[in-house]
Short mmCIF file of C-alpha atoms and ligand atoms in Angstrom, two decimals:
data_model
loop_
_atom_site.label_atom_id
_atom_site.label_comp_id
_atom_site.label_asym_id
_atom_site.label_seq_id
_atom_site.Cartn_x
_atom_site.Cartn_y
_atom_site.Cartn_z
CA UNK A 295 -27.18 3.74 27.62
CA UNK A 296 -24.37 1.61 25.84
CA UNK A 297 -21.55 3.89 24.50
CA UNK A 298 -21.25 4.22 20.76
CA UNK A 299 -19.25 2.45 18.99
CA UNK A 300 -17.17 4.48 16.37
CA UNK A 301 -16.01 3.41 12.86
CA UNK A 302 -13.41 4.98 10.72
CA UNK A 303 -14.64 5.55 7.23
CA UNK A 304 -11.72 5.88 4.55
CA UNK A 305 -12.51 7.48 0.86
CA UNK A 306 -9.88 7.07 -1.94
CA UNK A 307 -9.06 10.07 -4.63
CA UNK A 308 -11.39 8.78 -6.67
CA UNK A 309 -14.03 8.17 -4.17
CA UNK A 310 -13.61 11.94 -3.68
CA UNK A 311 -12.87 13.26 -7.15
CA UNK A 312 -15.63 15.99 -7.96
CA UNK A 313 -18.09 17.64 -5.90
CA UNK A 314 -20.71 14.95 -6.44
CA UNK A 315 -18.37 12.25 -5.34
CA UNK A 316 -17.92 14.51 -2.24
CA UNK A 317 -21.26 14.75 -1.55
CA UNK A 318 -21.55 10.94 -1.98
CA UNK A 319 -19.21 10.12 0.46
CA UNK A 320 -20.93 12.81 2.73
CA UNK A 321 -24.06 11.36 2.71
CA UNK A 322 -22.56 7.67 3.36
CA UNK A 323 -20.63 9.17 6.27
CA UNK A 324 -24.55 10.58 7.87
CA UNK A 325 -25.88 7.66 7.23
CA UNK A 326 -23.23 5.74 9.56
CA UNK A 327 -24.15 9.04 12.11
CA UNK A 328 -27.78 7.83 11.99
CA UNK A 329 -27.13 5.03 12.34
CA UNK A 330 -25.50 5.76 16.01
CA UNK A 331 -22.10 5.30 15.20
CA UNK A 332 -19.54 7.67 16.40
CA UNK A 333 -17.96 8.52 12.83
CA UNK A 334 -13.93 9.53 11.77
CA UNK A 335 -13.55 9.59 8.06
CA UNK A 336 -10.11 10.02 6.48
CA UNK A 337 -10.12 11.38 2.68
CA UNK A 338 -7.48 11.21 0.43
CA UNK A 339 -6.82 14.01 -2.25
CA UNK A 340 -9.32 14.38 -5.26
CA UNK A 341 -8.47 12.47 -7.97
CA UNK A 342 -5.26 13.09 -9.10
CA UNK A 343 -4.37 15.58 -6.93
CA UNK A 344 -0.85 14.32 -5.65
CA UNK A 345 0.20 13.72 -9.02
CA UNK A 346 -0.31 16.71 -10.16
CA UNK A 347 1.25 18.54 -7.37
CA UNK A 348 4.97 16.62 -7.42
CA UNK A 349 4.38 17.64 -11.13
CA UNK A 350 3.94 21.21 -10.14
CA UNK A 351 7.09 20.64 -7.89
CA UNK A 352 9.40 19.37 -10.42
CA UNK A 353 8.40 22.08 -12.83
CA UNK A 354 10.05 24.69 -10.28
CA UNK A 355 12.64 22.41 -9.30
CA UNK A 356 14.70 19.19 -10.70
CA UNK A 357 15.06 18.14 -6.67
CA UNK A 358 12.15 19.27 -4.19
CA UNK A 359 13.14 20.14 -0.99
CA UNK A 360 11.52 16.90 0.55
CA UNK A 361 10.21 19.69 3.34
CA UNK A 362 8.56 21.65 1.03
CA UNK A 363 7.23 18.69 -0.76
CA UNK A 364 5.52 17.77 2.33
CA UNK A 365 3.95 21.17 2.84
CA UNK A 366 2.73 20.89 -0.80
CA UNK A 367 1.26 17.19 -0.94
CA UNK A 368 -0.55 17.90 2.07
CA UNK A 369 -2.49 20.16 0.74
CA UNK A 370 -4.94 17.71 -1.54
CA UNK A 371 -6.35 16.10 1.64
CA UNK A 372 -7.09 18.83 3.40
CA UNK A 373 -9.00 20.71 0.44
CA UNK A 374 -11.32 17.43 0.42
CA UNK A 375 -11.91 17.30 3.92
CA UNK A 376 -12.76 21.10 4.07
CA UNK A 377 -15.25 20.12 1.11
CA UNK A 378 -16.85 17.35 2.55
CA UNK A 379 -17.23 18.79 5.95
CA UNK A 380 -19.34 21.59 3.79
CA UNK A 381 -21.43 19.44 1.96
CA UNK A 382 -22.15 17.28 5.32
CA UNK A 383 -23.28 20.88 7.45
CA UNK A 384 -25.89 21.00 4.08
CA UNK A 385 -26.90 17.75 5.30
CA UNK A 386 -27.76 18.87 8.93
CA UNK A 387 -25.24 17.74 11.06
CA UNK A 388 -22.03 19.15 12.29
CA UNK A 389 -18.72 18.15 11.04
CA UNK A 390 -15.25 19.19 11.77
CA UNK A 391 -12.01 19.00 9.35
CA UNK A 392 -8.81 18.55 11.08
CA UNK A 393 -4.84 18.56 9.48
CA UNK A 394 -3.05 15.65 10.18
CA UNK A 395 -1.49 17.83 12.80
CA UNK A 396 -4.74 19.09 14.53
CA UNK A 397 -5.75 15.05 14.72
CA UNK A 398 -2.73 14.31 16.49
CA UNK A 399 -0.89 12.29 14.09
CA UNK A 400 2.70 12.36 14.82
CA UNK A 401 5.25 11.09 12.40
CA UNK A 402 9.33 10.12 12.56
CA UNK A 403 11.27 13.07 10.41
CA UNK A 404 11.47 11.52 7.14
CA UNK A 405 9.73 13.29 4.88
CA UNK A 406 7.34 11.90 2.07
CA UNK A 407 7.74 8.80 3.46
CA UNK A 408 7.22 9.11 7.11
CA UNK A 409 6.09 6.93 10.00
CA UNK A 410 3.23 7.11 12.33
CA UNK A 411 5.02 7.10 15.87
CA UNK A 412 1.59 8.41 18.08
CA UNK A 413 -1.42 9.28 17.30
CA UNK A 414 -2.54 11.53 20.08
CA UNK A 415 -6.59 11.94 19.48
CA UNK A 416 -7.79 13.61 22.51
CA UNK A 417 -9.30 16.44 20.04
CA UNK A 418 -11.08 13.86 17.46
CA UNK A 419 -12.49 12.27 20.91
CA UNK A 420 -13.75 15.95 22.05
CA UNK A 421 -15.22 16.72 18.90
CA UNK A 422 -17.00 13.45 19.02
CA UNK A 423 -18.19 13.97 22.60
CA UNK A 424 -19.72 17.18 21.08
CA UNK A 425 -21.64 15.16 18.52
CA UNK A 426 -19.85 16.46 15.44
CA UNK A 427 -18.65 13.98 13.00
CA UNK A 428 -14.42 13.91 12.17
CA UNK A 429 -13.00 14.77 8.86
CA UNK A 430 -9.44 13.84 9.13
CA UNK A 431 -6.94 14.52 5.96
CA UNK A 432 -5.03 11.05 5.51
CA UNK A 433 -1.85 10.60 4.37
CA UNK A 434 0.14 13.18 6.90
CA UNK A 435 0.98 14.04 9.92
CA UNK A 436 3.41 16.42 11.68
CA UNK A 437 7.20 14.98 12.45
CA UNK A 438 8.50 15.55 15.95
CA UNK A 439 10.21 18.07 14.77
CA UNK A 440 6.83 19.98 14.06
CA UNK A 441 7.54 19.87 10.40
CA UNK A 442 4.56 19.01 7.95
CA UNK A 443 5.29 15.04 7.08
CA UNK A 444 3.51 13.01 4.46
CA UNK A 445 3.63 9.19 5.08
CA UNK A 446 4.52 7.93 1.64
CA UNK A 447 1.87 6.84 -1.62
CA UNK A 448 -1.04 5.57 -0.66
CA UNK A 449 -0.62 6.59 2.71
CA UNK A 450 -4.53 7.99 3.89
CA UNK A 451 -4.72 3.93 4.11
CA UNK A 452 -2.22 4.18 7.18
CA UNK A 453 -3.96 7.20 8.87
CA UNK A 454 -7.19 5.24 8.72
CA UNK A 455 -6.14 2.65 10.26
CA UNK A 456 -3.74 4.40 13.03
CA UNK A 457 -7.13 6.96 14.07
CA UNK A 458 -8.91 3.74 14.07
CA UNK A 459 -6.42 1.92 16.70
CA UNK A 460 -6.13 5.20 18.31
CA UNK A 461 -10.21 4.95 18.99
CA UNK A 462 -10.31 1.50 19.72
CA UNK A 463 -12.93 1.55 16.62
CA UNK A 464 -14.84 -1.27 15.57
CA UNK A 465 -13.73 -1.29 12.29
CA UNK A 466 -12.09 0.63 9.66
CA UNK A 467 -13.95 1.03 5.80
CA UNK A 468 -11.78 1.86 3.71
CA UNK A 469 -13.84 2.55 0.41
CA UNK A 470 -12.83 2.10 -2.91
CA UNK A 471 -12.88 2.26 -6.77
CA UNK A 472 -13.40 -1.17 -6.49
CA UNK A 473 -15.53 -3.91 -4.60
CA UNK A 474 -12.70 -5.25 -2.24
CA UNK A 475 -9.72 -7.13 -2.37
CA UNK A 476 -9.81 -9.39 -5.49
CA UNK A 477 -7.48 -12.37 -6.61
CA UNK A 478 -5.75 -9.95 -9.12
CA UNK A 479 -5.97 -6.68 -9.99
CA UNK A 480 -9.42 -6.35 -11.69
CA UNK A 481 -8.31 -3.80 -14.13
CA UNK A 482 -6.16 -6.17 -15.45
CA UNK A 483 -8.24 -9.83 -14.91
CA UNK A 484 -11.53 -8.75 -15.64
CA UNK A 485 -12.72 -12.42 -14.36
CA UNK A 486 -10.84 -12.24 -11.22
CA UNK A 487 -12.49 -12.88 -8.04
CA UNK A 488 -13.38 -10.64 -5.38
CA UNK A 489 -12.03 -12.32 -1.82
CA UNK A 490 -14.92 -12.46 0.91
CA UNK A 491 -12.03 -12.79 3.37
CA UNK A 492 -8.56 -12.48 2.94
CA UNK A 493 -6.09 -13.32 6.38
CA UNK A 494 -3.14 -10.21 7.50
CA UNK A 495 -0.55 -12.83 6.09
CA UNK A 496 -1.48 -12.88 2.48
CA UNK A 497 -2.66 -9.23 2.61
CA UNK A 498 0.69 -8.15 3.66
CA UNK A 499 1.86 -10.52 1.00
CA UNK A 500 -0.46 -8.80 -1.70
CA UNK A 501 0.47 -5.08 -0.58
CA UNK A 502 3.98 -5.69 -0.82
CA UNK A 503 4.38 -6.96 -3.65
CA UNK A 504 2.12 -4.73 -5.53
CA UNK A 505 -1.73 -4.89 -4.78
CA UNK A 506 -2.15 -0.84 -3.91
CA UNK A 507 -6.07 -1.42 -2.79
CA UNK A 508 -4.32 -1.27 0.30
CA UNK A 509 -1.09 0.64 1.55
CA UNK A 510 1.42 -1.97 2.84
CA UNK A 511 1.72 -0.47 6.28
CA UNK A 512 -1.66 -0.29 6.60
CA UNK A 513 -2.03 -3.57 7.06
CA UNK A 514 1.29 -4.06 9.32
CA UNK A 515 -0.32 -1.49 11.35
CA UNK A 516 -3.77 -3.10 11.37
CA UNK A 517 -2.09 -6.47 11.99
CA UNK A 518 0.02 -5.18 15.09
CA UNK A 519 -3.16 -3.30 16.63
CA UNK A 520 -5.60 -5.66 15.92
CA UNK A 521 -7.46 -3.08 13.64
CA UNK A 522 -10.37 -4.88 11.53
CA UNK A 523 -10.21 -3.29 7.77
CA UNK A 524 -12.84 -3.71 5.86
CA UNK A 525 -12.40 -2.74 2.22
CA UNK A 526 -15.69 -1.80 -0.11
CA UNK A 527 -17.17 0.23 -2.95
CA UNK A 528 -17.71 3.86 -2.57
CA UNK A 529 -20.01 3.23 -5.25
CA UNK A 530 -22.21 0.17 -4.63
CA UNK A 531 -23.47 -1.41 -1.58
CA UNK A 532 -21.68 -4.96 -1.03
CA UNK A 533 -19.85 -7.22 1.34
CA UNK A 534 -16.56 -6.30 0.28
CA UNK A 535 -13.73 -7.91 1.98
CA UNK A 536 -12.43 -8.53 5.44
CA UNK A 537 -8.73 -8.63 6.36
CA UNK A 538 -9.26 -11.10 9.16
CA UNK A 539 -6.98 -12.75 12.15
CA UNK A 540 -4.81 -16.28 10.90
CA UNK A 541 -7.15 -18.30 13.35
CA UNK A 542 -10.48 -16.84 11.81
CA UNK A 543 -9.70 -18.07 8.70
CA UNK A 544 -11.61 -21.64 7.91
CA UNK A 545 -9.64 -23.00 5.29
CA UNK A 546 -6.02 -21.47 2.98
CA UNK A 547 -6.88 -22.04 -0.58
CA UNK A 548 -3.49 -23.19 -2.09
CA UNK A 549 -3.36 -20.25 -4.16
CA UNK A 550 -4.95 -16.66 -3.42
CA UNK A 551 -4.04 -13.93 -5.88
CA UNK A 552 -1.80 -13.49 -8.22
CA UNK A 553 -0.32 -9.76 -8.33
CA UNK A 554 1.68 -7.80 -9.97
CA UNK A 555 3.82 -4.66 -10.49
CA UNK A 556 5.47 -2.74 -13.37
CA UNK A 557 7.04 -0.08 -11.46
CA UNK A 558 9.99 -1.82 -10.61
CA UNK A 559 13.85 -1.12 -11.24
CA UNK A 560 16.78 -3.66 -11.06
CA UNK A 561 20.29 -2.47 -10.09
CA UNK A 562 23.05 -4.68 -10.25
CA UNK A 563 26.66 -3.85 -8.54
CA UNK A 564 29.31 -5.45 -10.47
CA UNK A 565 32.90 -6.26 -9.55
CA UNK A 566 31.89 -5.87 -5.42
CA UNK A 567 35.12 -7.16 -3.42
CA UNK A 568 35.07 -10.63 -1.92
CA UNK A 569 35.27 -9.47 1.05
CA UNK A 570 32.99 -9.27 4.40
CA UNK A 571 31.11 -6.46 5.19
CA UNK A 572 30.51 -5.26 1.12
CA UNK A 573 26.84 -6.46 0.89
CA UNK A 574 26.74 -4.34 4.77
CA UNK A 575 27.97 -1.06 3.44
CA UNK A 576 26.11 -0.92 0.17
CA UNK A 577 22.12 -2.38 2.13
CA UNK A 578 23.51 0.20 5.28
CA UNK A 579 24.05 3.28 2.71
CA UNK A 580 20.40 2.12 1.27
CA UNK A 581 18.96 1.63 4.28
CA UNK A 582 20.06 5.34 5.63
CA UNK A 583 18.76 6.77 2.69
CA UNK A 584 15.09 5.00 3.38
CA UNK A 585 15.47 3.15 -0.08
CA UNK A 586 12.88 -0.18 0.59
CA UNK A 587 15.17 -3.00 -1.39
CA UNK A 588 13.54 -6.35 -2.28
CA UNK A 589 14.69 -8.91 -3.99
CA UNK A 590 18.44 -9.42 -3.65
CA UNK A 591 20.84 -11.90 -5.34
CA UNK A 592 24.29 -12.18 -5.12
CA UNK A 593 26.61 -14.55 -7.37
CA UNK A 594 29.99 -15.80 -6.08
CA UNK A 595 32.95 -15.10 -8.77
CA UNK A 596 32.80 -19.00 -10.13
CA UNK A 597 36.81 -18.10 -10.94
CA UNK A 598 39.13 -15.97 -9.58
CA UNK A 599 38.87 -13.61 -12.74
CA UNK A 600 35.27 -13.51 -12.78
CA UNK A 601 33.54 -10.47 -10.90
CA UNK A 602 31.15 -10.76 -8.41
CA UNK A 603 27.77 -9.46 -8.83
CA UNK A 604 25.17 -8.09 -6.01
CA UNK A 605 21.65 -7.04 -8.04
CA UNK A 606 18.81 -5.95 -5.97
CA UNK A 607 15.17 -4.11 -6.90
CA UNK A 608 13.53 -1.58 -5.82
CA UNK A 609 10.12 0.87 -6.61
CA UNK A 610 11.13 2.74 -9.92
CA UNK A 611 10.48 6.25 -7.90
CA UNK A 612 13.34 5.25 -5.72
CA UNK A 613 15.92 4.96 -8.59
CA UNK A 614 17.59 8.05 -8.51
CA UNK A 615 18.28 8.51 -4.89
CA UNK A 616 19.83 4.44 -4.80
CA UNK A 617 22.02 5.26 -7.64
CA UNK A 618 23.27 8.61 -6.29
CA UNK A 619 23.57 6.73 -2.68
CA UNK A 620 25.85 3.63 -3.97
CA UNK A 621 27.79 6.26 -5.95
CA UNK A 622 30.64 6.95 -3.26
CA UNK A 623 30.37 3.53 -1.75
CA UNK A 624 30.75 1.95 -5.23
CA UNK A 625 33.84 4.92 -5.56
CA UNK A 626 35.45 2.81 -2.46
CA UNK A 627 35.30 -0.31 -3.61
CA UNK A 628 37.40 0.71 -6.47
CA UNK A 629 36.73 -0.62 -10.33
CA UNK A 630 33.20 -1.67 -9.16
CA UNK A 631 29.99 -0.70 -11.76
CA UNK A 632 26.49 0.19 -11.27
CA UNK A 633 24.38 -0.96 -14.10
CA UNK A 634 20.17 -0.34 -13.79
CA UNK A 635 17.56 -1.54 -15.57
CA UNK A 636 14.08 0.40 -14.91
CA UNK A 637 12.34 -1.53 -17.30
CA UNK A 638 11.31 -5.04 -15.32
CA UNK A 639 8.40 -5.74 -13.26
CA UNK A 640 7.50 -8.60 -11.23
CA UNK A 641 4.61 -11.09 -11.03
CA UNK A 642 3.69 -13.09 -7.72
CA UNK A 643 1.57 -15.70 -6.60
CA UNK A 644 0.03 -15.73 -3.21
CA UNK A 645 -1.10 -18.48 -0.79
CA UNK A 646 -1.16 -19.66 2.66
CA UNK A 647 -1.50 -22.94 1.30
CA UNK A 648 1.32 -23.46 -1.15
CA UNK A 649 3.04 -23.85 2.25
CA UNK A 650 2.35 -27.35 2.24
CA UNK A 651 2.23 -28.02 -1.37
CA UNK A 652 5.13 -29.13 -3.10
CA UNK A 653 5.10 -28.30 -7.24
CA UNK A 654 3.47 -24.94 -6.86
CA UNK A 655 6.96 -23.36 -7.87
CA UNK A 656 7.70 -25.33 -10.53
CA UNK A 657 4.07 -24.95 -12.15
CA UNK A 658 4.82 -21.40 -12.10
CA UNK A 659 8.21 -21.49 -13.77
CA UNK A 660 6.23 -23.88 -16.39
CA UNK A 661 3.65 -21.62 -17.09
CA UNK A 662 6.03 -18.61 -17.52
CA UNK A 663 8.03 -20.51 -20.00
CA UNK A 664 4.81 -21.97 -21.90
CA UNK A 665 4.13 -17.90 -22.61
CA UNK A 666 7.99 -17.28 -23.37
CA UNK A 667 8.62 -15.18 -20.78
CA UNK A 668 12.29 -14.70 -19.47
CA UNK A 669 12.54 -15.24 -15.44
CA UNK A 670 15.72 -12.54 -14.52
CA UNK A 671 15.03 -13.44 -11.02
CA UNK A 672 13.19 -15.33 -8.55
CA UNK A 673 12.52 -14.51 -4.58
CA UNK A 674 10.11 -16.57 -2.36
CA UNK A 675 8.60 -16.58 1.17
CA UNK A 676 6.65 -19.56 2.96
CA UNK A 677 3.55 -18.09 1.13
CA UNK A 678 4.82 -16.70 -1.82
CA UNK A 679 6.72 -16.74 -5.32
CA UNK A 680 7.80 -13.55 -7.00
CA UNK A 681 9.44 -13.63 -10.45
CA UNK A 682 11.25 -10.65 -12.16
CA UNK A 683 10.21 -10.17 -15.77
CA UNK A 684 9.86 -7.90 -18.07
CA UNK A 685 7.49 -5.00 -17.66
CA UNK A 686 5.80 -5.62 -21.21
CA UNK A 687 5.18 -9.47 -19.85
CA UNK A 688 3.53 -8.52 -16.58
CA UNK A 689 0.23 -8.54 -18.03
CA UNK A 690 0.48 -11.60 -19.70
CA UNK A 691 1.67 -13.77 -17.10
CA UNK A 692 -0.34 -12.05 -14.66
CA UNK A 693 -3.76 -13.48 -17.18
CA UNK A 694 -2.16 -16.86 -17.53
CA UNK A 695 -1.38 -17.35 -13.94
CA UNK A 696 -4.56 -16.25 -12.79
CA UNK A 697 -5.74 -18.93 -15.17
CA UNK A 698 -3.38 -21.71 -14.74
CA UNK A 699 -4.26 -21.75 -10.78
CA UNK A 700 -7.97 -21.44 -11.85
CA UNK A 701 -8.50 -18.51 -9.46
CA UNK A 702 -11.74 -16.84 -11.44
CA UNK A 703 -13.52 -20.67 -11.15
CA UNK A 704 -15.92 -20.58 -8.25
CA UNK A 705 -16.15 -19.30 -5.04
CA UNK A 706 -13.63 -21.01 -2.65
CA UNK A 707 -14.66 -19.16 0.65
CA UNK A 708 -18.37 -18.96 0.73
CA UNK A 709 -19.97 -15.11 1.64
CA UNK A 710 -20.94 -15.72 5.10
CA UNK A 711 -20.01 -14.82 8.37
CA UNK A 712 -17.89 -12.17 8.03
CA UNK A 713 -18.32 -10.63 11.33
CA UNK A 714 -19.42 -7.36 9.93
CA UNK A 715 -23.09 -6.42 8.89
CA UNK A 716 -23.38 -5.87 4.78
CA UNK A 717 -25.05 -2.86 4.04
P1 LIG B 48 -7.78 4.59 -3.55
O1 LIG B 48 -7.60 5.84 -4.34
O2 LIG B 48 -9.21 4.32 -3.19
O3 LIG B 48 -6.87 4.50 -2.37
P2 LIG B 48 -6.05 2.84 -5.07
O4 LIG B 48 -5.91 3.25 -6.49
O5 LIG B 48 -4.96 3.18 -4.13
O6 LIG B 48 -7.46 3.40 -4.53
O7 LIG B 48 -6.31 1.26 -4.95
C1 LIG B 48 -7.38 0.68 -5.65
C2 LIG B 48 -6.87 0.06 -6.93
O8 LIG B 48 -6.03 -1.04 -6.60
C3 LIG B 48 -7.93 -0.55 -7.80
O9 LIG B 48 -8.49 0.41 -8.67
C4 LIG B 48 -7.20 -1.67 -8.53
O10 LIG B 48 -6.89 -1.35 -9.87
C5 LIG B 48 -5.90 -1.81 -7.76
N1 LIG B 48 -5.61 -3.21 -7.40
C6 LIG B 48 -4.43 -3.84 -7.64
N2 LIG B 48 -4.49 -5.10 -7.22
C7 LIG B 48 -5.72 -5.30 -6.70
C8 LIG B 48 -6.37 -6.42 -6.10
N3 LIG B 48 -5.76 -7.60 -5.96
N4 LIG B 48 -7.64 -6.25 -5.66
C9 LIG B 48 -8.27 -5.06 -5.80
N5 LIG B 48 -7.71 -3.98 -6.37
C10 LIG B 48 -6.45 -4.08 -6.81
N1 LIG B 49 -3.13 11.20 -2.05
C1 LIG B 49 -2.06 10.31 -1.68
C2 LIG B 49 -1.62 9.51 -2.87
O1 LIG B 49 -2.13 9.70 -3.96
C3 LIG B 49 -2.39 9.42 -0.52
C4 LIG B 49 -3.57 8.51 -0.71
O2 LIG B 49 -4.38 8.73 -1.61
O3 LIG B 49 -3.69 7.53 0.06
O4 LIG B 49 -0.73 8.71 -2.77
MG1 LIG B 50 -4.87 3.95 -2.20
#
């Protein structure tokens, strides 16, 4: 008899959010069992869950022990995977819930933002040689330091995809509150246009710079394992869309997605000494600190009166600690300011193609201006263009982008031969 193959299932918060939505995803997950796969799903916590826990921990305390945070966020995954392995023993079969310890996940030391370093799945792989199906609660794992770890937001992505490696599964669903990866965030383009495929270079592209459907390191991790994701509905049957290999993909579009995000913060150093090794000890103190910077700029004083300025972004939530971290190496460079701005956001354009297109830059910075909005700054890659605006614009240049590059108008990649069967 041919072994089994085994798929990883993943269900987001709000693919999980109330008992029926639990026993939704149950049922989905036996229906994969009965279908003779070997089955691993990874839940996320209910709804808002998370949120309302760091809100529970900064009503006790104005700086949570990162630690303890860990041993609190934890907790929302593991109360939906002991729910849904309930409601799949109603369903007659046998199913297992397992920490992100007890699965074997092990994680670096930094807490609430931690890296998988091994998964070690010898007990998912017994409980699956005993027939029983996996519940495994995403977004953890235990440091190797045996402390509780949490791998940052959006993080059950990631422990999908590492079990899934781990397994040398076929493929990894990762269901959603929408129908797959679309060429802007649907909630905010209602015409936009769900991607049949979509290659690991413009997914990484999208995650980064803002499309959560999918964690960021989910997809480096896919990319580097050669995991194939999947991403669907929880609620409707449909193809979805598959993250797929550069040389599977038939033809690059000149423009995939536009995406965006608000929850950006600018901080700009001013008067930092002409001198090397400044830009070193302010991106090393960062770096130590695990703040992820992105777009950096840095002017040269045009006179020798002028001050030089070094302005960089980063995720709003990591504000705080970058501020108090360039504190005593601003303090050293003597007279030198900190000034932040939370209130920008960024817009980007995505494409494989605009790599050998020449204008696709310049039609962006026209279309901006045609709306009135303000570039502050601009970074690019071979396959994208990111500018910094202001958070109120985001949504408008985010529709007239979308529009400009035509991106809801027809179906560039046509439905077919995704290497995965559509349920
Ligand atoms: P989950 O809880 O299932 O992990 P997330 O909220 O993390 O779901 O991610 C899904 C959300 O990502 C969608 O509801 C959608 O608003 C948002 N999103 C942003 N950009 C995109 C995009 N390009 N395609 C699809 N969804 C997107
Ligand atoms: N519950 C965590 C979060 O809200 C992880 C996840 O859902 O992927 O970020
Ligand atoms: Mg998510």
């Amino acid at each position: 008899m041919l072994p089994q193959p085994t798929v990883v299932m993943k269900f987001g918060g709000t693919s999980v959010a109330d008992a029926g939505r639990i026993k939704r995803a149950a049922g989905r997950i036996v229906a994969q069992r009965e279908a003779g796969k070997r089955v691993v799903a990874v839940l996320s916590a209910q709804g808002h869950t998370t949120d309302e826990l760091l809100q529970l921990a900064y009503e006790v305390s104005s700086s949570p022990d990162p630690r303890e945070l860990d041993m609190l966020l934890s907790t929302g995954e593991r109360i939906s995977c002991a729910l849904c392995a309930m409601a799949i023993n109603d369903l007659g079969h046998r199913a297992i819930s397992l920490t992100g310890s007890q699965a074997g996940i092990v994680t670096d030391t930094s807490h609430t933002r931690a890296r998988i370093l091994d998964v070690r799945a010898e007990r998912i792989v017994r409980a699956l040689d005993e027939d029983m199906i996996v519940l495994v609660a995403g977004f953890q794992g235990v440091s190797t330091s045996r402390d509780v770890t949490t791998l940052g937001r959006g993080g059950s992505d990631t422990t999908a995809v590492a079990v899934a490696a781990a397994l040398g599964a076929e493929v990894c669903e990762i269901y959603t509150d929408v129908s797959g990866v679309f060429s802007a965030d649907p909630r905010l383009v209602p015409d936009a246009r769900k991607l049949p495929l979509v290659s690991f270079e413009e997914m990484l592209e999208m995650a980064a710079s803002g499309a959560k459907v999918l964690q960021l390191r989910s997809v480096e991790y896919a990319r580097t394992h050669g995991v194939r994701i999947h991403c669907r509905s929880s609620f409707e049957d449909g193809p979805g869309t598959v993250v797929i290999g550069e040389d599977e993909t038939m033809e690059h579009p000149l423009i995939t997605a536009v995406t965006h995000s608000t929850e950006e913060a600018r901080i700009t150093v001013v008067g930092v000494p002409d001198r090397p090794g400044a830009a070193a000890e302010i991106f090393e103190a960062l770096a130590a600190a695990n703040v992820n910077v992105d777009t950096i700029v840095q002017n040269e004083p045009r006179s020798q009166d002028a001050e030089a300025e070094l302005s960089f972004t980063c995720a709003t939530e990591d504000l705080r600690t970058a501020e108090a971290t360039l504190a005593p190496v601003i303090a050293r460079f003597g007279g030198a300011e900190i000034e932040t701005d939370p209130e920008v956001g960024k817009v980007s354009i995505i494409g494989a193609g605009m790599r050998s297109h020449p204008g696709v830059a310049a039609k962006v910075f026209r279309v901006l201006a045609d709306e009135e909005i303000n570039i502050e700054l601009i970074n690019t890659s071979p396959i994208k263009i990111t500018c910094l605006i202001r958070a109120e614009s985001v949504p408008r240049a985010v529709g007239a982008l979308h529009s400009a590059f035509d991106l809801a108008a027809g179906d560039i990649k046509a439905e077919v031969g995704l290497g995965v069967e559509a349920r």
